[in-house]
Tab-separated table of C-alpha atoms in Angstrom:
chain	number	residue	atom	x	y	z
K	265	SER	CA	121.339	90.790	152.252
K	266	ALA	CA	118.898	89.169	154.474
K	267	VAL	CA	115.754	90.134	155.827
K	268	ILE	CA	114.454	90.521	159.057
K	269	SER	CA	111.143	90.300	160.529
K	270	GLN	CA	110.093	90.470	164.489
K	271	LYS	CA	106.363	90.421	166.214
K	272	PRO	CA	105.751	91.902	168.149
K	273	SER	CA	106.535	95.225	166.874
K	274	ARG	CA	105.541	96.352	170.325
K	275	ASP	CA	103.782	95.428	173.378
K	276	ILE	CA	102.936	97.116	176.926
K	277	CYS	CA	102.749	94.882	179.578
K	278	GLN	CA	102.065	93.993	182.817
K	279	ARG	CA	105.081	93.821	185.752
K	280	GLY	CA	105.756	90.101	187.291
K	281	THR	CA	104.187	89.045	183.378
K	282	SER	CA	106.785	87.408	180.448
K	283	LEU	CA	106.608	88.053	176.228
K	284	THR	CA	107.832	86.279	173.466
K	285	ILE	CA	109.266	87.712	171.077
K	286	GLN	CA	109.735	86.061	167.315
K	287	CYS	CA	112.556	86.662	165.332
K	288	GLN	CA	112.095	85.485	161.560
K	289	VAL	CA	114.944	85.407	158.910
K	290	ASP	CA	114.458	85.247	155.213
K	291	SER	CA	116.857	82.709	154.769
K	292	GLN	CA	119.185	80.459	156.793
K	293	VAL	CA	121.784	82.466	158.655
K	294	THR	CA	124.859	81.167	160.407
K	295	MET	CA	124.646	83.632	163.189
K	296	MET	CA	121.549	85.308	165.698
K	297	PHE	CA	121.685	87.371	168.385
K	298	TRP	CA	119.435	89.515	170.481
K	299	TYR	CA	120.536	93.142	171.708
K	300	ARG	CA	118.502	95.409	173.353
K	301	GLN	CA	118.092	98.857	174.096
K	302	GLN	CA	116.801	101.091	177.081
K	303	PRO	CA	115.705	104.297	176.525
K	304	GLY	CA	118.198	107.469	174.945
K	305	GLN	CA	121.130	104.412	174.901
K	306	SER	CA	122.852	102.832	172.375
K	307	LEU	CA	122.790	98.986	172.001
K	308	THR	CA	123.468	96.190	174.221
K	309	LEU	CA	124.201	92.284	173.064
K	310	ILE	CA	122.144	90.299	175.488
K	311	ALA	CA	123.388	86.302	174.550
K	312	THR	CA	124.127	84.449	170.824
K	313	ALA	CA	120.737	82.637	169.936
K	314	ASN	CA	122.918	79.333	168.615
K	315	GLN	CA	121.043	76.585	166.361
K	316	GLY	CA	120.406	73.083	168.139
K	317	SER	CA	122.486	74.912	171.563
K	318	GLU	CA	122.087	76.850	174.341
K	319	ALA	CA	122.440	80.193	173.764
K	320	THR	CA	125.207	81.537	175.139
K	321	TYR	CA	124.834	85.169	176.976
K	322	GLU	CA	126.723	87.872	177.756
K	323	SER	CA	128.375	89.420	181.031
K	324	GLY	CA	125.156	90.528	183.075
K	325	PHE	CA	123.087	88.531	181.379
K	326	VAL	CA	121.371	85.086	182.252
K	327	ILE	CA	119.040	82.477	180.871
K	328	ASP	CA	116.233	82.065	183.991
K	329	LYS	CA	115.402	85.779	182.630
K	330	PHE	CA	116.085	85.883	178.798
K	331	PRO	CA	115.776	82.994	177.886
K	332	ILE	CA	115.783	82.201	173.903
K	333	SER	CA	115.633	78.891	171.351
K	334	ARG	CA	117.123	79.144	168.565
K	335	PRO	CA	115.165	76.239	166.737
K	336	ASN	CA	117.004	76.162	163.175
K	337	LEU	CA	118.761	78.600	160.827
K	338	THR	CA	115.790	80.978	160.178
K	339	PHE	CA	114.336	81.568	163.371
K	340	SER	CA	115.070	82.412	166.958
K	341	THR	CA	112.044	83.567	169.661
K	342	LEU	CA	113.541	85.238	173.264
K	343	THR	CA	111.590	86.041	176.198
K	344	VAL	CA	111.828	87.739	179.401
K	345	SER	CA	110.648	87.018	181.505
K	346	ASN	CA	108.914	88.266	184.625
K	347	MET	CA	108.790	91.626	183.687
K	348	SER	CA	109.983	95.182	185.523
K	349	PRO	CA	109.833	98.413	184.412
K	350	GLU	CA	113.327	98.407	184.281
K	351	ASP	CA	112.547	96.223	181.144
K	352	SER	CA	110.999	98.462	179.134
K	353	SER	CA	113.173	98.645	175.865
K	354	ILE	CA	113.938	98.356	172.681
K	355	TYR	CA	114.624	95.005	171.185
K	356	LEU	CA	116.027	93.906	167.990
K	357	CYS	CA	117.477	90.833	166.635
K	358	SER	CA	120.234	90.677	164.306
K	359	SER	CA	121.560	88.278	162.135
K	360	SER	CA	124.967	87.292	160.139
K	361	GLY	CA	127.130	84.874	157.714
K	362	ARG	CA	130.259	83.689	158.942
K	363	GLY	CA	132.369	85.604	160.629
K	364	GLY	CA	133.123	89.216	158.391
K	365	SER	CA	130.234	89.181	156.614
K	366	ALA	CA	127.451	92.397	157.049
K	367	GLN	CA	124.481	91.632	160.017
K	368	TYR	CA	121.689	93.268	159.181
K	369	PHE	CA	118.380	94.262	161.982
K	370	GLY	CA	114.873	93.811	162.258
K	371	PRO	CA	113.531	96.247	163.056
K	372	GLY	CA	112.578	96.241	166.783
K	373	THR	CA	110.112	94.645	168.908
K	374	ARG	CA	108.937	97.687	171.986
K	375	LEU	CA	108.389	97.016	175.198
K	376	LEU	CA	107.185	99.496	178.273
K	377	VAL	CA	106.464	97.962	181.771
K	378	LEU	CA	103.952	98.848	183.555
M	25	SER	CA	136.120	101.975	179.431
M	26	GLN	CA	133.783	102.624	176.696
M	27	GLU	CA	135.858	100.765	173.721
M	28	LEU	CA	134.156	102.420	171.591
M	29	GLU	CA	133.797	106.686	171.183
M	30	GLN	CA	131.680	108.411	168.519
M	31	SER	CA	131.892	112.646	167.975
M	32	PRO	CA	129.622	114.581	168.283
M	33	GLN	CA	126.863	113.059	169.956
M	34	SER	CA	125.052	115.317	167.758
M	35	LEU	CA	124.742	117.711	165.468
M	36	ILE	CA	122.035	120.091	163.366
M	37	VAL	CA	123.233	121.169	160.467
M	38	GLN	CA	121.192	122.961	157.403
M	39	GLU	CA	120.009	121.557	154.858
M	40	GLY	CA	122.997	121.536	151.798
M	41	LYS	CA	125.953	121.195	153.853
M	42	ASN	CA	128.226	118.412	155.086
M	43	LEU	CA	129.179	116.723	158.021
M	44	THR	CA	131.214	114.473	159.185
M	45	ILE	CA	130.908	111.656	162.414
M	46	ASN	CA	133.624	109.884	163.658
M	47	CYS	CA	134.471	106.354	165.654
M	48	THR	CA	137.050	105.608	167.958
M	49	SER	CA	138.065	102.270	169.147
M	50	SER	CA	140.174	101.503	171.599
M	51	LYS	CA	141.366	98.578	169.867
M	52	THR	CA	142.628	97.541	166.602
M	53	LEU	CA	138.777	96.879	164.195
M	54	TYR	CA	138.142	93.676	161.932
M	55	GLY	CA	134.876	94.891	161.113
M	56	LEU	CA	133.606	98.446	161.803
M	57	TYR	CA	129.640	98.991	160.245
M	58	TRP	CA	127.689	101.968	160.231
M	59	TYR	CA	124.020	102.283	160.590
M	60	LYS	CA	120.891	104.577	160.436
M	61	GLN	CA	118.356	104.192	162.847
M	62	LYS	CA	114.902	106.473	162.846
M	63	TYR	CA	113.601	107.095	166.445
M	64	GLY	CA	112.338	103.789	167.850
M	65	GLU	CA	113.109	101.618	164.847
M	66	GLY	CA	115.377	98.952	163.789
M	67	LEU	CA	119.159	99.826	162.113
M	68	ILE	CA	120.024	100.694	158.475
M	69	PHE	CA	122.612	98.642	157.321
M	70	LEU	CA	124.942	101.176	155.958
M	71	MET	CA	128.580	100.119	154.862
M	72	MET	CA	131.092	98.353	156.482
M	73	LEU	CA	134.698	98.525	156.258
M	74	GLN	CA	136.618	95.696	157.201
M	75	LYS	CA	140.510	97.153	155.129
M	76	GLY	CA	142.744	99.441	156.702
M	77	GLY	CA	142.542	102.538	154.579
M	78	GLU	CA	139.156	101.411	152.741
M	79	GLU	CA	136.949	103.326	151.845
M	80	LYS	CA	132.643	102.910	150.730
M	81	SER	CA	130.635	105.087	149.555
M	82	HIS	CA	126.594	105.125	149.241
M	83	GLU	CA	124.592	108.364	146.928
M	84	LYS	CA	125.971	110.617	149.288
M	85	ILE	CA	127.540	109.370	152.041
M	86	THR	CA	131.008	108.016	152.583
M	87	ALA	CA	132.405	105.767	155.056
M	88	LYS	CA	136.057	105.798	155.469
M	89	LEU	CA	138.046	103.234	158.200
M	90	ASP	CA	141.934	104.050	159.017
M	91	GLU	CA	145.387	102.112	158.169
M	92	LYS	CA	145.809	101.366	162.058
M	93	LYS	CA	142.332	100.352	162.020
M	94	GLN	CA	141.293	101.470	165.027
M	95	GLN	CA	139.304	104.947	163.409
M	96	SER	CA	136.598	105.245	161.046
M	97	SER	CA	134.450	108.928	159.690
M	98	LEU	CA	131.357	108.756	158.345
M	99	HIS	CA	130.815	112.084	155.460
M	100	ILE	CA	127.419	113.328	154.766
M	101	THR	CA	127.247	115.728	151.508
M	102	ALA	CA	125.198	118.047	150.979
M	103	SER	CA	122.765	116.830	153.307
M	104	GLN	CA	119.254	116.243	152.618
M	105	PRO	CA	115.886	116.213	155.811
M	106	SER	CA	116.340	112.667	155.191
M	107	HIS	CA	119.372	112.187	156.607
M	108	ALA	CA	117.632	112.911	159.446
M	109	GLY	CA	118.353	109.920	161.812
M	110	ILE	CA	120.815	108.316	164.864
M	111	TYR	CA	124.102	106.761	163.067
M	112	LEU	CA	125.693	104.180	165.058
M	113	CYS	CA	128.825	102.577	164.404
M	114	GLY	CA	129.161	99.173	165.272
M	115	ALA	CA	132.255	97.496	165.815
M	116	ASP	CA	133.817	93.578	165.519
M	117	LEU	CA	136.568	94.006	168.466
M	118	TYR	CA	137.274	89.094	167.892
M	119	GLY	CA	137.794	89.217	164.807
M	120	GLY	CA	134.047	87.900	163.484
M	121	SER	CA	134.634	84.314	164.925
M	122	GLN	CA	131.869	85.563	167.612
M	123	GLY	CA	130.269	87.943	165.779
M	124	ASN	CA	128.837	90.321	167.505
M	125	LEU	CA	129.616	93.268	167.138
M	126	ILE	CA	129.956	96.668	170.222
M	127	PHE	CA	127.936	99.473	169.747
M	128	GLY	CA	128.583	103.042	169.882
M	129	LYS	CA	126.789	105.678	171.870
M	130	GLY	CA	125.363	106.845	168.390
M	131	THR	CA	125.078	110.515	166.896
M	132	LYS	CA	122.029	111.936	166.119
M	133	LEU	CA	121.700	113.979	163.111
M	134	SER	CA	118.825	116.684	162.072
M	135	VAL	CA	119.372	118.777	159.408
M	136	LYS	CA	116.893	121.918	158.893
M	137	PRO	CA	115.212	122.676	155.408
C-alpha cells in the first residue's frame, strides 16, 4: 500500500489569497487525484493529476481556480487560488496504480478561509 | 440523481452489537471500495471488492459485493468504540481506465460503551 503525506495539515487563510497544498507518495504511482470534502459532505473529485501534462478537471472545476502540478511520479501540488469562504474544505490527495488497483488517501489538508 | 446511495446515514449501536451498512449503485460497479474516516481526517482504506459475489474480511469487518455488482454491504461484528467513525463507500464506475472514484455520502457510526 502507498503511504501519502500532505502539507500543510491545516491552514487558516484570508479571502483573496492563494494556498498551495503538497502531496508526496512514498513510491512511484501511475495516478494521483485531488478531492474536496466540504463540511458535512462526501468527497468530490476536483481533478486527475497527470504526470508531464495538464491535469484533467471534473465538471465545475477549472484550472485557473485550482492549478495542479505533477512534476514526477511521486509528487503533486494543488493550489487554491483567490480563496473565498466557500473554499473552506478538507482537500485530499489520493493515488493508485493502474486501473483496478486500490486507491489510497493522504491525511487531508483542512482549510478555513476567513 | 445520486449515483451511489449509502444507508443508513447514521447509526448508534451498543458496544458488542452487530451492524450493517449498505451501498447501492444505479450502475454496474467495476470496483467498490470501503473507507473509514475519523472526523476531519483522511480516509483509511478498508477493503476493495471487484468480483460479483466477492466477500472479504479483516478482523471483525466483512464486506460483500452482490452478484450483479450493484450493491455492497459492510458488516461489523461485535462492535467496539474503536469502530466509531464515518464509513464511506467509493465506486469505480468507469472500469478503472480513469481511476477516479464516486463516493456515497457516508454513514456516521457511533458505538456506545
